[in-house]
Amino acid sequence: MSAASTQLGVSQQAVSLRIRKLEKDLRVRLLVRSARGSRLTPAGELIVGWGTTLLTAADEFSDAVDSLRTDRGKMMRIAASLTIAEHLLPEWIARWRISHGDDGPVVQLTAANSSTVVEAIREGTADLGLIETPVVPAGLRSVTVAYDTIEVVVQHGHRWAKTRQVSVRELAATGLVLRETGSGTRRALENALAVAGFPLAAEPAAVLTTTLGVRSAIMAGIAPGALSSLAVSEDTRAGRLVRVRINNLQITRPLTAIWAGTAPPPHVRDFLDVIARTDR
């Protein structure tokens, strides 16, 4: 609340009044207030995730309008799946800016699921795509830039939190909290279970379009869920979520850069070199 008041240039009381009005309008309690400060309720965590999607769409609209006034030659358009955009791209872009200074192309980032990223490359609305799907789409050039694992996680009250392991059969028959169809995370899970002989059979307990939404739903106890190890590492270290091992199965997937044409444009090639140096 203090940070919000500082950023907005208003008093903490004004921020608190706005939050209370929002809670009244939504008919949902968003914050738990105590002498030690305020924290989000599980419902508040979900609404933050959904609100982030809305604000991201507004930012993308603003960026798209700005791009109409920007010299294309001075811009590198990147479309990246959500996990990569949230957890890896900030460092990669920072290193890119350090290596190129103010003379390099401006990075315009669009965060979406892997299917949407592939469409952006095919349609020519992005110069470089970064996806999490285990299979590279036909007709596009690609290079693996990193690897990731998919983790099954639960809240502490779930019965899997005691055993910390689950069979492939039981996992496939359990309704999970999942990302939407087209997400690389979901596709990697479904492919791995199918290859293991136990296709995902249960209807999802919930389907959410953001990583934060999935995490919050799992923490709220809706059901177990599957997320990138990058997305849950801090939560498992802090004890907010419990990692559950899948017996005889580890889901590893490549994180892949894709582009159209035989060779990437020079600025894209330079950016891929920055990623390669960062990985080392």
Coordinates of C-alpha atoms in Angstrom, one line a residue:
M1 CA 0.0 0.0 0.0
S2 CA 2.9 2.3 0.8
A3 CA 4.6 1.6 -2.5
A4 CA 1.3 2.1 -4.4
S5 CA 0.7 5.5 -2.7
T6 CA 4.3 6.6 -3.6
Q7 CA 4.0 5.5 -7.2
L8 CA 0.6 7.2 -7.6
G9 CA 1.5 10.3 -5.7
V10 CA -1.4 10.1 -3.3
S11 CA -1.8 9.3 0.4
Q12 CA -2.0 5.7 1.7
Q13 CA -5.5 6.6 3.0
A14 CA -6.5 7.5 -0.6
V15 CA -5.2 4.1 -1.9
S16 CA -7.0 2.3 0.9
L17 CA -10.3 4.0 0.0
R18 CA -9.9 3.1 -3.7
I19 CA -9.3 -0.6 -2.8
R20 CA -12.3 -0.6 -0.5
K21 CA -14.4 0.9 -3.3
L22 CA -13.1 -1.7 -5.7
E23 CA -14.0 -4.5 -3.2
K24 CA -17.5 -3.0 -2.9
D25 CA -18.0 -2.8 -6.6
L26 CA -16.7 -6.4 -7.2
R27 CA -18.3 -7.8 -4.1
V28 CA -15.0 -9.6 -3.4
R29 CA -12.6 -9.2 -0.6
L30 CA -9.2 -8.4 -2.2
L31 CA -6.9 -7.7 0.8
V32 CA -6.4 -9.0 4.3
R33 CA -5.4 -6.1 6.5
S34 CA -3.4 -6.5 9.8
A35 CA -1.0 -4.5 11.9
R36 CA 1.9 -6.0 9.9
G37 CA 0.5 -4.7 6.6
S38 CA -1.8 -6.0 3.9
R39 CA -1.7 -9.1 1.7
L40 CA -3.8 -10.4 -1.1
T41 CA -6.5 -12.9 -0.5
P42 CA -6.7 -15.9 -2.9
A43 CA -9.5 -14.2 -4.7
G44 CA -7.3 -11.0 -4.9
E45 CA -4.4 -13.1 -6.4
L46 CA -6.8 -14.3 -9.1
I47 CA -8.1 -10.8 -9.9
V48 CA -4.5 -9.4 -10.1
G49 CA -3.8 -12.1 -12.7
W50 CA -6.9 -11.3 -14.7
G51 CA -6.3 -7.5 -14.3
T52 CA -2.7 -8.0 -15.6
T53 CA -4.1 -9.6 -18.7
L54 CA -6.4 -6.6 -19.2
L55 CA -3.6 -4.1 -18.6
T56 CA -1.3 -6.0 -20.9
A57 CA -3.8 -5.8 -23.6
A58 CA -4.1 -2.0 -23.1
D59 CA -0.3 -1.7 -23.2
E60 CA -0.1 -3.7 -26.4
F61 CA -2.8 -1.4 -27.9
S62 CA -0.8 1.6 -27.0
D63 CA 2.5 0.1 -28.3
A64 CA 0.8 -0.9 -31.5
V65 CA -0.4 2.7 -32.1
D66 CA 3.1 4.0 -31.2
S67 CA 4.6 1.6 -33.7
L68 CA 2.6 3.3 -36.5
R69 CA 4.7 6.3 -35.8
T70 CA 8.0 4.5 -35.4
D71 CA 10.7 3.7 -38.0
R72 CA 10.5 -0.1 -38.5
G73 CA 14.2 -0.1 -39.2
K74 CA 14.8 1.0 -35.6
M75 CA 12.6 -1.6 -34.0
M76 CA 13.0 -5.4 -33.2
R77 CA 9.6 -6.9 -32.8
I78 CA 9.7 -9.9 -30.4
A79 CA 6.7 -12.2 -29.7
A80 CA 7.3 -14.5 -26.7
S81 CA 5.3 -17.0 -24.8
L82 CA 4.4 -15.9 -21.3
T83 CA 6.9 -18.0 -19.3
I84 CA 9.8 -16.7 -21.4
A85 CA 8.5 -13.2 -21.4
E86 CA 8.1 -13.1 -17.6
H87 CA 11.2 -14.9 -16.4
L88 CA 13.9 -14.9 -19.1
L89 CA 13.4 -11.9 -21.5
P90 CA 14.0 -9.1 -19.0
E91 CA 17.6 -10.2 -18.5
W92 CA 18.1 -10.9 -22.2
I93 CA 16.8 -7.5 -23.2
A94 CA 18.9 -5.8 -20.5
R95 CA 22.0 -7.4 -21.9
W96 CA 21.0 -6.5 -25.4
R97 CA 20.7 -2.9 -24.5
I98 CA 24.1 -2.9 -22.7
S99 CA 25.8 -4.4 -25.7
H100 CA 24.2 -2.0 -28.2
G101 CA 23.6 1.1 -26.2
D102 CA 21.2 3.7 -27.6
D103 CA 22.1 3.0 -31.2
G104 CA 20.5 -0.5 -31.3
P105 CA 16.9 -1.1 -32.4
V106 CA 14.2 -0.6 -29.8
V107 CA 12.6 -3.9 -28.6
Q108 CA 8.9 -4.1 -28.9
L109 CA 7.6 -7.1 -27.0
T110 CA 4.3 -9.0 -27.3
A111 CA 3.6 -11.6 -24.7
A112 CA 1.1 -14.4 -25.7
N113 CA 0.8 -18.2 -25.7
S114 CA 3.0 -20.2 -28.0
S115 CA 0.3 -20.7 -30.7
T116 CA -0.2 -16.9 -31.0
V117 CA 3.5 -16.4 -31.2
V118 CA 3.8 -18.8 -34.1
E119 CA 0.9 -17.0 -35.9
A120 CA 2.7 -13.7 -35.4
I121 CA 5.9 -15.1 -37.1
R122 CA 3.9 -16.5 -40.0
E123 CA 1.9 -13.3 -40.5
G124 CA 5.1 -11.1 -40.4
T125 CA 4.0 -9.1 -37.4
A126 CA 7.0 -10.2 -35.3
D127 CA 10.7 -10.5 -36.3
L128 CA 11.5 -13.1 -33.6
G129 CA 9.4 -15.6 -31.8
L130 CA 10.2 -17.4 -28.5
I131 CA 8.0 -20.5 -27.8
E132 CA 7.8 -23.3 -25.3
T133 CA 6.1 -26.0 -27.3
P134 CA 8.1 -29.3 -27.7
V135 CA 7.5 -29.4 -31.5
V136 CA 8.8 -26.7 -33.8
P137 CA 6.2 -25.6 -36.4
A138 CA 6.8 -26.6 -40.0
G139 CA 8.1 -24.0 -42.4
L140 CA 9.9 -21.9 -39.8
R141 CA 13.6 -21.7 -38.9
S142 CA 14.5 -22.3 -35.3
V143 CA 17.2 -22.7 -32.7
T144 CA 17.0 -24.0 -29.1
V145 CA 18.0 -21.2 -26.7
A146 CA 17.3 -22.9 -23.3
Y147 CA 15.6 -25.8 -21.6
D148 CA 12.9 -25.9 -18.9
T149 CA 10.9 -28.5 -16.9
I150 CA 7.2 -28.7 -16.1
E151 CA 6.5 -29.2 -12.4
V152 CA 3.3 -30.5 -10.7
V153 CA 2.6 -28.4 -7.6
V154 CA -0.1 -28.4 -4.9
Q155 CA -1.0 -26.4 -1.9
H156 CA 0.0 -27.7 1.5
G157 CA -3.4 -29.1 2.4
H158 CA -3.6 -31.4 -0.6
R159 CA -3.0 -35.1 0.0
W160 CA -0.2 -35.1 -2.6
A161 CA 1.7 -32.7 -0.4
K162 CA 2.2 -35.5 2.1
T163 CA 3.5 -38.2 -0.3
R164 CA 5.2 -35.6 -2.6
Q165 CA 4.8 -38.0 -5.5
V166 CA 2.1 -39.2 -7.9
S167 CA 1.8 -41.9 -10.6
V168 CA 1.4 -41.0 -14.2
R169 CA -1.9 -42.8 -14.2
E170 CA -3.3 -40.9 -11.3
L171 CA -2.0 -37.5 -12.7
A172 CA -3.7 -38.2 -16.0
A173 CA -7.0 -39.0 -14.3
T174 CA -7.0 -35.9 -12.1
G175 CA -8.7 -32.6 -12.9
L176 CA -5.8 -30.0 -12.9
V177 CA -5.5 -26.3 -13.0
L178 CA -4.1 -25.7 -16.5
R179 CA -3.2 -22.9 -18.9
E180 CA -5.4 -22.5 -22.0
T181 CA -5.2 -24.6 -25.1
G182 CA -2.4 -23.3 -27.2
S183 CA -0.1 -22.8 -24.2
G184 CA 3.3 -24.4 -24.5
T185 CA 3.2 -25.4 -20.9
R186 CA -0.1 -27.3 -21.3
R187 CA 1.0 -28.9 -24.6
A188 CA 4.3 -30.1 -23.1
L189 CA 2.3 -31.8 -20.2
E190 CA -0.2 -33.4 -22.6
N191 CA 2.4 -34.7 -25.0
A192 CA 4.5 -36.2 -22.2
L193 CA 1.6 -38.0 -20.7
A194 CA 0.5 -39.3 -24.1
V195 CA 4.0 -40.6 -24.8
A196 CA 4.0 -42.3 -21.4
G197 CA 0.8 -44.1 -22.4
F198 CA -1.6 -42.1 -20.1
P199 CA -3.2 -39.3 -22.1
L200 CA -4.7 -36.5 -20.0
A201 CA -8.3 -37.8 -19.5
A202 CA -9.8 -35.7 -16.8
E203 CA -11.6 -32.4 -17.5
P204 CA -9.5 -29.5 -16.1
A205 CA -10.5 -28.2 -12.7
A206 CA -9.9 -24.7 -14.1
V207 CA -8.4 -23.1 -17.2
L208 CA -6.6 -19.8 -16.9
T209 CA -4.7 -17.6 -19.4
T210 CA -1.9 -16.4 -17.1
T211 CA 0.7 -18.0 -15.0
L212 CA -0.2 -15.9 -12.1
G213 CA -3.8 -17.0 -12.4
V214 CA -2.8 -20.7 -12.4
R215 CA -0.5 -20.2 -9.4
S216 CA -3.2 -18.4 -7.4
A217 CA -5.8 -21.0 -8.2
I218 CA -3.5 -23.8 -7.0
M219 CA -2.6 -21.8 -3.8
A220 CA -6.4 -21.3 -3.2
G221 CA -6.8 -25.1 -3.2
I222 CA -8.9 -25.5 -6.3
A223 CA -6.7 -28.4 -7.6
P224 CA -3.1 -29.4 -8.3
G225 CA -1.6 -27.8 -11.4
A226 CA 1.3 -27.9 -13.8
L227 CA 3.6 -24.9 -14.4
S228 CA 7.1 -24.1 -15.6
S229 CA 9.9 -24.6 -13.0
L230 CA 10.8 -21.0 -13.7
A231 CA 7.3 -19.9 -12.6
V232 CA 7.2 -21.9 -9.3
S233 CA 10.8 -21.9 -8.1
E234 CA 10.3 -19.0 -5.6
D235 CA 7.0 -20.3 -4.4
T236 CA 8.4 -23.8 -3.7
R237 CA 11.5 -22.3 -2.0
A238 CA 9.3 -20.1 0.2
G239 CA 6.9 -23.0 1.0
R240 CA 3.9 -21.4 -0.6
L241 CA 3.6 -24.4 -2.9
V242 CA 4.8 -28.1 -2.7
R243 CA 6.5 -29.7 -5.7
V244 CA 5.1 -33.2 -6.4
R245 CA 7.3 -35.7 -8.3
I246 CA 5.7 -37.7 -11.2
N247 CA 6.9 -41.3 -10.8
N248 CA 9.1 -42.4 -13.7
L249 CA 8.5 -39.2 -15.7
Q250 CA 10.3 -35.9 -16.0
I251 CA 8.9 -33.4 -18.4
T252 CA 11.7 -31.4 -20.0
R253 CA 11.1 -29.1 -22.9
P254 CA 13.2 -26.9 -25.2
L255 CA 12.6 -23.2 -25.3
T256 CA 12.9 -22.3 -28.9
A257 CA 13.6 -19.1 -31.0
I258 CA 11.7 -19.1 -34.4
W259 CA 11.8 -16.8 -37.4
A260 CA 10.7 -16.8 -41.0
G261 CA 13.1 -17.1 -43.9
T262 CA 16.3 -18.9 -44.3
A263 CA 18.4 -16.6 -42.0
P264 CA 17.4 -14.2 -39.2
P265 CA 17.8 -10.5 -39.8
P266 CA 21.1 -9.1 -38.5
H267 CA 19.6 -7.5 -35.4
V268 CA 17.8 -10.8 -34.6
R269 CA 21.0 -12.8 -35.1
D270 CA 22.8 -10.4 -32.7
F271 CA 20.0 -10.8 -30.1
L272 CA 20.3 -14.6 -30.4
D273 CA 24.1 -14.2 -29.8
V274 CA 23.3 -12.3 -26.6
I275 CA 21.0 -15.0 -25.4
A276 CA 23.7 -17.7 -26.1
R277 CA 26.3 -15.7 -24.1
T278 CA 23.8 -15.2 -21.2
D279 CA 23.1 -19.0 -21.1
R280 CA 26.8 -19.7 -20.8

